[in-house]
């Protein structure tokens, strides 16, 4: 077994799409980013790469590369899952925490688990997603942005 951890954060900006785990969330603000700003996919990608000993998302998809402008992060996650399988690993389980004061994520959790499971090539029952606030403290609490943590277990 191999364990991996990933963390990512993005600033909020008005008029940007709010995409989490490949799912469009209803919100009048979204994430500022070179890509689609899907903080959950980015944290999960880093967890997978970490467990596989394959560096990190910035190394694999440089944000200076025009190819990744407004990139669909869920597709990047699929690509990473494929590379990890090619390297001889299987995704056993992933657990993620999204930290955001707003918007409310719970209505979207089932859809997000389905979406991430499909990208990873495993069932939704192998990906858990939860959300919490930081009680109005810090950058998430002041609505400056959002962050996510992910851990995963790979078998070889
Ligand atoms: O301290 P606790 O996590 O119980 O309270 P909270 O941060 O206010 O979150 C309460 C519940 O709201 C969480 O357990 C999540 O199910 C949900 N939540 C959410 O759906 N979307 C968020 N952005 C934050 C929390
Ligand atoms: Zn990111």
mmCIF file with all atom_site columns, N, CA and C in Angstrom, residues 11-54:
data_model
loop_
_atom_site.group_PDB
_atom_site.id
_atom_site.type_symbol
_atom_site.label_atom_id
_atom_site.label_alt_id
_atom_site.label_comp_id
_atom_site.label_asym_id
_atom_site.label_entity_id
_atom_site.label_seq_id
_atom_site.pdbx_PDB_ins_code
_atom_site.Cartn_x
_atom_site.Cartn_y
_atom_site.Cartn_z
_atom_site.occupancy
_atom_site.B_iso_or_equiv
_atom_site.pdbx_formal_charge
_atom_site.auth_seq_id
_atom_site.auth_comp_id
_atom_site.auth_asym_id
_atom_site.auth_atom_id
_atom_site.pdbx_PDB_model_num
ATOM 1   N N  . UNK A 1 11 ? -8.080  31.490 -4.848  1.00 0.00 ? 11 UNK A N  1
ATOM 2   C CA . UNK A 1 11 ? -8.734  32.741 -4.505  1.00 0.00 ? 11 UNK A CA 1
ATOM 3   C C  . UNK A 1 11 ? -10.114 32.782 -5.184  1.00 0.00 ? 11 UNK A C  1
ATOM 4   N N  . UNK A 1 12 ? -11.077 33.394 -4.508  1.00 0.00 ? 12 UNK A N  1
ATOM 5   C CA . UNK A 1 12 ? -12.394 33.589 -5.124  1.00 0.00 ? 12 UNK A CA 1
ATOM 6   C C  . UNK A 1 12 ? -12.370 34.830 -6.002  1.00 0.00 ? 12 UNK A C  1
ATOM 7   N N  . UNK A 1 13 ? -13.156 34.799 -7.086  1.00 0.00 ? 13 UNK A N  1
ATOM 8   C CA . UNK A 1 13 ? -13.329 35.972 -7.940  1.00 0.00 ? 13 UNK A CA 1
ATOM 9   C C  . UNK A 1 13 ? -14.759 35.976 -8.470  1.00 0.00 ? 13 UNK A C  1
ATOM 10  N N  . UNK A 1 14 ? -15.317 37.197 -8.597  1.00 0.00 ? 14 UNK A N  1
ATOM 11  C CA . UNK A 1 14 ? -16.687 37.326 -9.117  1.00 0.00 ? 14 UNK A CA 1
ATOM 12  C C  . UNK A 1 14 ? -16.704 36.923 -10.585 1.00 0.00 ? 14 UNK A C  1
ATOM 13  N N  . UNK A 1 15 ? -17.819 36.378 -11.014 1.00 0.00 ? 15 UNK A N  1
ATOM 14  C CA . UNK A 1 15 ? -18.007 36.055 -12.430 1.00 0.00 ? 15 UNK A CA 1
ATOM 15  C C  . UNK A 1 15 ? -17.186 34.891 -12.946 1.00 0.00 ? 15 UNK A C  1
ATOM 16  N N  . UNK A 1 16 ? -16.621 34.106 -12.038 1.00 0.00 ? 16 UNK A N  1
ATOM 17  C CA . UNK A 1 16 ? -15.877 32.905 -12.455 1.00 0.00 ? 16 UNK A CA 1
ATOM 18  C C  . UNK A 1 16 ? -16.733 31.675 -12.147 1.00 0.00 ? 16 UNK A C  1
ATOM 19  N N  . UNK A 1 17 ? -16.596 30.604 -12.940 1.00 0.00 ? 17 UNK A N  1
ATOM 20  C CA . UNK A 1 17 ? -17.367 29.396 -12.639 1.00 0.00 ? 17 UNK A CA 1
ATOM 21  C C  . UNK A 1 17 ? -16.894 28.739 -11.346 1.00 0.00 ? 17 UNK A C  1
ATOM 22  N N  . UNK A 1 18 ? -17.834 28.134 -10.628 1.00 0.00 ? 18 UNK A N  1
ATOM 23  C CA . UNK A 1 18 ? -17.504 27.416 -9.393  1.00 0.00 ? 18 UNK A CA 1
ATOM 24  C C  . UNK A 1 18 ? -17.613 25.930 -9.709  1.00 0.00 ? 18 UNK A C  1
ATOM 25  N N  . UNK A 1 19 ? -16.451 25.298 -9.958  1.00 0.00 ? 19 UNK A N  1
ATOM 26  C CA . UNK A 1 19 ? -16.433 23.883 -10.335 1.00 0.00 ? 19 UNK A CA 1
ATOM 27  C C  . UNK A 1 19 ? -15.672 23.092 -9.292  1.00 0.00 ? 19 UNK A C  1
ATOM 28  N N  . UNK A 1 20 ? -16.336 22.093 -8.744  1.00 0.00 ? 20 UNK A N  1
ATOM 29  C CA . UNK A 1 20 ? -15.752 21.289 -7.673  1.00 0.00 ? 20 UNK A CA 1
ATOM 30  C C  . UNK A 1 20 ? -15.906 19.809 -8.003  1.00 0.00 ? 20 UNK A C  1
ATOM 31  N N  . UNK A 1 21 ? -14.790 19.115 -8.129  1.00 0.00 ? 21 UNK A N  1
ATOM 32  C CA . UNK A 1 21 ? -14.837 17.701 -8.493  1.00 0.00 ? 21 UNK A CA 1
ATOM 33  C C  . UNK A 1 21 ? -15.520 17.487 -9.838  1.00 0.00 ? 21 UNK A C  1
ATOM 34  N N  . UNK A 1 22 ? -15.380 18.468 -10.722 1.00 0.00 ? 22 UNK A N  1
ATOM 35  C CA . UNK A 1 22 ? -15.965 18.369 -12.062 1.00 0.00 ? 22 UNK A CA 1
ATOM 36  C C  . UNK A 1 22 ? -17.439 18.736 -12.116 1.00 0.00 ? 22 UNK A C  1
ATOM 37  N N  . UNK A 1 23 ? -18.013 19.142 -10.969 1.00 0.00 ? 23 UNK A N  1
ATOM 38  C CA . UNK A 1 23 ? -19.441 19.474 -10.907 1.00 0.00 ? 23 UNK A CA 1
ATOM 39  C C  . UNK A 1 23 ? -19.626 20.985 -10.782 1.00 0.00 ? 23 UNK A C  1
ATOM 40  N N  . UNK A 1 24 ? -20.510 21.549 -11.581 1.00 0.00 ? 24 UNK A N  1
ATOM 41  C CA . UNK A 1 24 ? -20.797 22.977 -11.546 1.00 0.00 ? 24 UNK A CA 1
ATOM 42  C C  . UNK A 1 24 ? -21.702 23.279 -10.348 1.00 0.00 ? 24 UNK A C  1
ATOM 43  N N  . UNK A 1 25 ? -21.223 24.134 -9.455  1.00 0.00 ? 25 UNK A N  1
ATOM 44  C CA . UNK A 1 25 ? -21.964 24.492 -8.246  1.00 0.00 ? 25 UNK A CA 1
ATOM 45  C C  . UNK A 1 25 ? -22.551 25.885 -8.446  1.00 0.00 ? 25 UNK A C  1
ATOM 46  N N  . UNK A 1 26 ? -23.805 26.057 -8.056  1.00 0.00 ? 26 UNK A N  1
ATOM 47  C CA . UNK A 1 26 ? -24.483 27.341 -8.231  1.00 0.00 ? 26 UNK A CA 1
ATOM 48  C C  . UNK A 1 26 ? -23.894 28.383 -7.271  1.00 0.00 ? 26 UNK A C  1
ATOM 49  N N  . UNK A 1 27 ? -23.316 29.454 -7.839  1.00 0.00 ? 27 UNK A N  1
ATOM 50  C CA . UNK A 1 27 ? -22.649 30.476 -7.019  1.00 0.00 ? 27 UNK A CA 1
ATOM 51  C C  . UNK A 1 27 ? -22.408 31.715 -7.873  1.00 0.00 ? 27 UNK A C  1
ATOM 52  N N  . UNK A 1 28 ? -22.455 32.931 -7.262  1.00 0.00 ? 28 UNK A N  1
ATOM 53  C CA . UNK A 1 28 ? -22.187 34.129 -8.068  1.00 0.00 ? 28 UNK A CA 1
ATOM 54  C C  . UNK A 1 28 ? -20.696 34.489 -8.067  1.00 0.00 ? 28 UNK A C  1
ATOM 55  N N  . UNK A 1 29 ? -19.876 33.646 -7.426  1.00 0.00 ? 29 UNK A N  1
ATOM 56  C CA . UNK A 1 29 ? -18.419 33.796 -7.547  1.00 0.00 ? 29 UNK A CA 1
ATOM 57  C C  . UNK A 1 29 ? -17.832 32.414 -7.785  1.00 0.00 ? 29 UNK A C  1
ATOM 58  N N  . UNK A 1 30 ? -16.559 32.400 -8.206  1.00 0.00 ? 30 UNK A N  1
ATOM 59  C CA . UNK A 1 30 ? -15.900 31.118 -8.461  1.00 0.00 ? 30 UNK A CA 1
ATOM 60  C C  . UNK A 1 30 ? -14.414 31.244 -8.179  1.00 0.00 ? 30 UNK A C  1
ATOM 61  N N  . UNK A 1 31 ? -13.626 30.357 -8.743  1.00 0.00 ? 31 UNK A N  1
ATOM 62  C CA . UNK A 1 31 ? -12.196 30.331 -8.451  1.00 0.00 ? 31 UNK A CA 1
ATOM 63  C C  . UNK A 1 31 ? -11.378 31.019 -9.533  1.00 0.00 ? 31 UNK A C  1
ATOM 64  N N  . UNK A 1 32 ? -10.454 31.881 -9.045  1.00 0.00 ? 32 UNK A N  1
ATOM 65  C CA . UNK A 1 32 ? -9.514  32.541 -9.931  1.00 0.00 ? 32 UNK A CA 1
ATOM 66  C C  . UNK A 1 32 ? -8.400  31.529 -10.213 1.00 0.00 ? 32 UNK A C  1
ATOM 67  N N  . UNK A 1 33 ? -8.098  31.284 -11.473 1.00 0.00 ? 33 UNK A N  1
ATOM 68  C CA . UNK A 1 33 ? -7.066  30.281 -11.794 1.00 0.00 ? 33 UNK A CA 1
ATOM 69  C C  . UNK A 1 33 ? -6.736  30.315 -13.266 1.00 0.00 ? 33 UNK A C  1
ATOM 70  N N  . UNK A 1 34 ? -5.579  29.753 -13.592 1.00 0.00 ? 34 UNK A N  1
ATOM 71  C CA . UNK A 1 34 ? -5.178  29.569 -14.979 1.00 0.00 ? 34 UNK A CA 1
ATOM 72  C C  . UNK A 1 34 ? -6.057  28.476 -15.592 1.00 0.00 ? 34 UNK A C  1
ATOM 73  N N  . UNK A 1 35 ? -6.325  27.420 -14.783 1.00 0.00 ? 35 UNK A N  1
ATOM 74  C CA . UNK A 1 35 ? -7.209  26.325 -15.210 1.00 0.00 ? 35 UNK A CA 1
ATOM 75  C C  . UNK A 1 35 ? -8.636  26.689 -14.795 1.00 0.00 ? 35 UNK A C  1
ATOM 76  N N  . UNK A 1 36 ? -9.519  25.690 -14.695 1.00 0.00 ? 36 UNK A N  1
ATOM 77  C CA . UNK A 1 36 ? -10.886 25.950 -14.221 1.00 0.00 ? 36 UNK A CA 1
ATOM 78  C C  . UNK A 1 36 ? -10.935 26.161 -12.699 1.00 0.00 ? 36 UNK A C  1
ATOM 79  N N  . UNK A 1 37 ? -9.783  26.012 -12.015 1.00 0.00 ? 37 UNK A N  1
ATOM 80  C CA . UNK A 1 37 ? -9.712  26.303 -10.582 1.00 0.00 ? 37 UNK A CA 1
ATOM 81  C C  . UNK A 1 37 ? -10.365 25.262 -9.691  1.00 0.00 ? 37 UNK A C  1
ATOM 82  N N  . UNK A 1 38 ? -10.503 24.047 -10.199 1.00 0.00 ? 38 UNK A N  1
ATOM 83  C CA . UNK A 1 38 ? -11.162 22.983 -9.437  1.00 0.00 ? 38 UNK A CA 1
ATOM 84  C C  . UNK A 1 38 ? -10.222 22.471 -8.331  1.00 0.00 ? 38 UNK A C  1
ATOM 85  N N  . UNK A 1 39 ? -10.326 23.133 -7.196  1.00 0.00 ? 39 UNK A N  1
ATOM 86  C CA . UNK A 1 39 ? -9.419  22.925 -6.066  1.00 0.00 ? 39 UNK A CA 1
ATOM 87  C C  . UNK A 1 39 ? -9.458  21.469 -5.559  1.00 0.00 ? 39 UNK A C  1
ATOM 88  N N  . UNK A 1 40 ? -10.613 20.838 -5.665  1.00 0.00 ? 40 UNK A N  1
ATOM 89  C CA . UNK A 1 40 ? -10.769 19.460 -5.186  1.00 0.00 ? 40 UNK A CA 1
ATOM 90  C C  . UNK A 1 40 ? -10.024 18.490 -6.113  1.00 0.00 ? 40 UNK A C  1
ATOM 91  N N  . UNK A 1 41 ? -10.202 18.652 -7.423  1.00 0.00 ? 41 UNK A N  1
ATOM 92  C CA . UNK A 1 41 ? -9.444  17.813 -8.373  1.00 0.00 ? 41 UNK A CA 1
ATOM 93  C C  . UNK A 1 41 ? -7.949  18.028 -8.196  1.00 0.00 ? 41 UNK A C  1
ATOM 94  N N  . UNK A 1 42 ? -7.538  19.274 -7.971  1.00 0.00 ? 42 UNK A N  1
ATOM 95  C CA . UNK A 1 42 ? -6.107  19.559 -7.838  1.00 0.00 ? 42 UNK A CA 1
ATOM 96  C C  . UNK A 1 42 ? -5.524  18.884 -6.588  1.00 0.00 ? 42 UNK A C  1
ATOM 97  N N  . UNK A 1 43 ? -6.255  18.936 -5.470  1.00 0.00 ? 43 UNK A N  1
ATOM 98  C CA . UNK A 1 43 ? -5.776  18.294 -4.235  1.00 0.00 ? 43 UNK A CA 1
ATOM 99  C C  . UNK A 1 43 ? -5.706  16.773 -4.434  1.00 0.00 ? 43 UNK A C  1
ATOM 100 N N  . UNK A 1 44 ? -6.717  16.221 -5.107  1.00 0.00 ? 44 UNK A N  1
ATOM 101 C CA . UNK A 1 44 ? -6.753  14.771 -5.324  1.00 0.00 ? 44 UNK A CA 1
ATOM 102 C C  . UNK A 1 44 ? -5.640  14.324 -6.279  1.00 0.00 ? 44 UNK A C  1
ATOM 103 N N  . UNK A 1 45 ? -5.382  15.111 -7.297  1.00 0.00 ? 45 UNK A N  1
ATOM 104 C CA . UNK A 1 45 ? -4.277  14.803 -8.225  1.00 0.00 ? 45 UNK A CA 1
ATOM 105 C C  . UNK A 1 45 ? -2.961  14.753 -7.446  1.00 0.00 ? 45 UNK A C  1
ATOM 106 N N  . UNK A 1 46 ? -2.736  15.724 -6.576  1.00 0.00 ? 46 UNK A N  1
ATOM 107 C CA . UNK A 1 46 ? -1.498  15.731 -5.796  1.00 0.00 ? 46 UNK A CA 1
ATOM 108 C C  . UNK A 1 46 ? -1.418  14.552 -4.829  1.00 0.00 ? 46 UNK A C  1
ATOM 109 N N  . UNK A 1 47 ? -2.559  14.132 -4.300  1.00 0.00 ? 47 UNK A N  1
ATOM 110 C CA . UNK A 1 47 ? -2.562  12.959 -3.415  1.00 0.00 ? 47 UNK A CA 1
ATOM 111 C C  . UNK A 1 47 ? -2.152  11.708 -4.205  1.00 0.00 ? 47 UNK A C  1
ATOM 112 N N  . UNK A 1 48 ? -2.715  11.552 -5.404  1.00 0.00 ? 48 UNK A N  1
ATOM 113 C CA . UNK A 1 48 ? -2.389  10.385 -6.250  1.00 0.00 ? 48 UNK A CA 1
ATOM 114 C C  . UNK A 1 48 ? -0.925  10.396 -6.649  1.00 0.00 ? 48 UNK A C  1
ATOM 115 N N  . UNK A 1 49 ? -0.455  11.561 -7.124  1.00 0.00 ? 49 UNK A N  1
ATOM 116 C CA . UNK A 1 49 ? 0.944   11.669 -7.550  1.00 0.00 ? 49 UNK A CA 1
ATOM 117 C C  . UNK A 1 49 ? 1.875   11.446 -6.366  1.00 0.00 ? 49 UNK A C  1
ATOM 118 N N  . UNK A 1 50 ? 1.478   11.947 -5.211  1.00 0.00 ? 50 UNK A N  1
ATOM 119 C CA . UNK A 1 50 ? 2.277   11.768 -4.000  1.00 0.00 ? 50 UNK A CA 1
ATOM 120 C C  . UNK A 1 50 ? 2.436   10.293 -3.659  1.00 0.00 ? 50 UNK A C  1
ATOM 121 N N  . UNK A 1 51 ? 1.318   9.557  -3.679  1.00 0.00 ? 51 UNK A N  1
ATOM 122 C CA . UNK A 1 51 ? 1.353   8.129  -3.342  1.00 0.00 ? 51 UNK A CA 1
ATOM 123 C C  . UNK A 1 51 ? 2.193   7.344  -4.350  1.00 0.00 ? 51 UNK A C  1
ATOM 124 N N  . UNK A 1 52 ? 2.148   7.767  -5.616  1.00 0.00 ? 52 UNK A N  1
ATOM 125 C CA . UNK A 1 52 ? 2.888   7.060  -6.664  1.00 0.00 ? 52 UNK A CA 1
ATOM 126 C C  . UNK A 1 52 ? 4.348   7.510  -6.735  1.00 0.00 ? 52 UNK A C  1
ATOM 127 N N  . UNK A 1 53 ? 4.705   8.525  -5.959  1.00 0.00 ? 53 UNK A N  1
ATOM 128 C CA . UNK A 1 53 ? 6.075   9.059  -5.995  1.00 0.00 ? 53 UNK A CA 1
ATOM 129 C C  . UNK A 1 53 ? 6.362   9.752  -7.324  1.00 0.00 ? 53 UNK A C  1
ATOM 130 N N  . UNK A 1 54 ? 5.312   10.424 -7.872  1.00 0.00 ? 54 UNK A N  1
ATOM 131 C CA . UNK A 1 54 ? 5.442   11.062 -9.185  1.00 0.00 ? 54 UNK A CA 1
ATOM 132 C C  . UNK A 1 54 ? 5.358   12.597 -9.104  1.00 0.00 ? 54 UNK A C  1
#
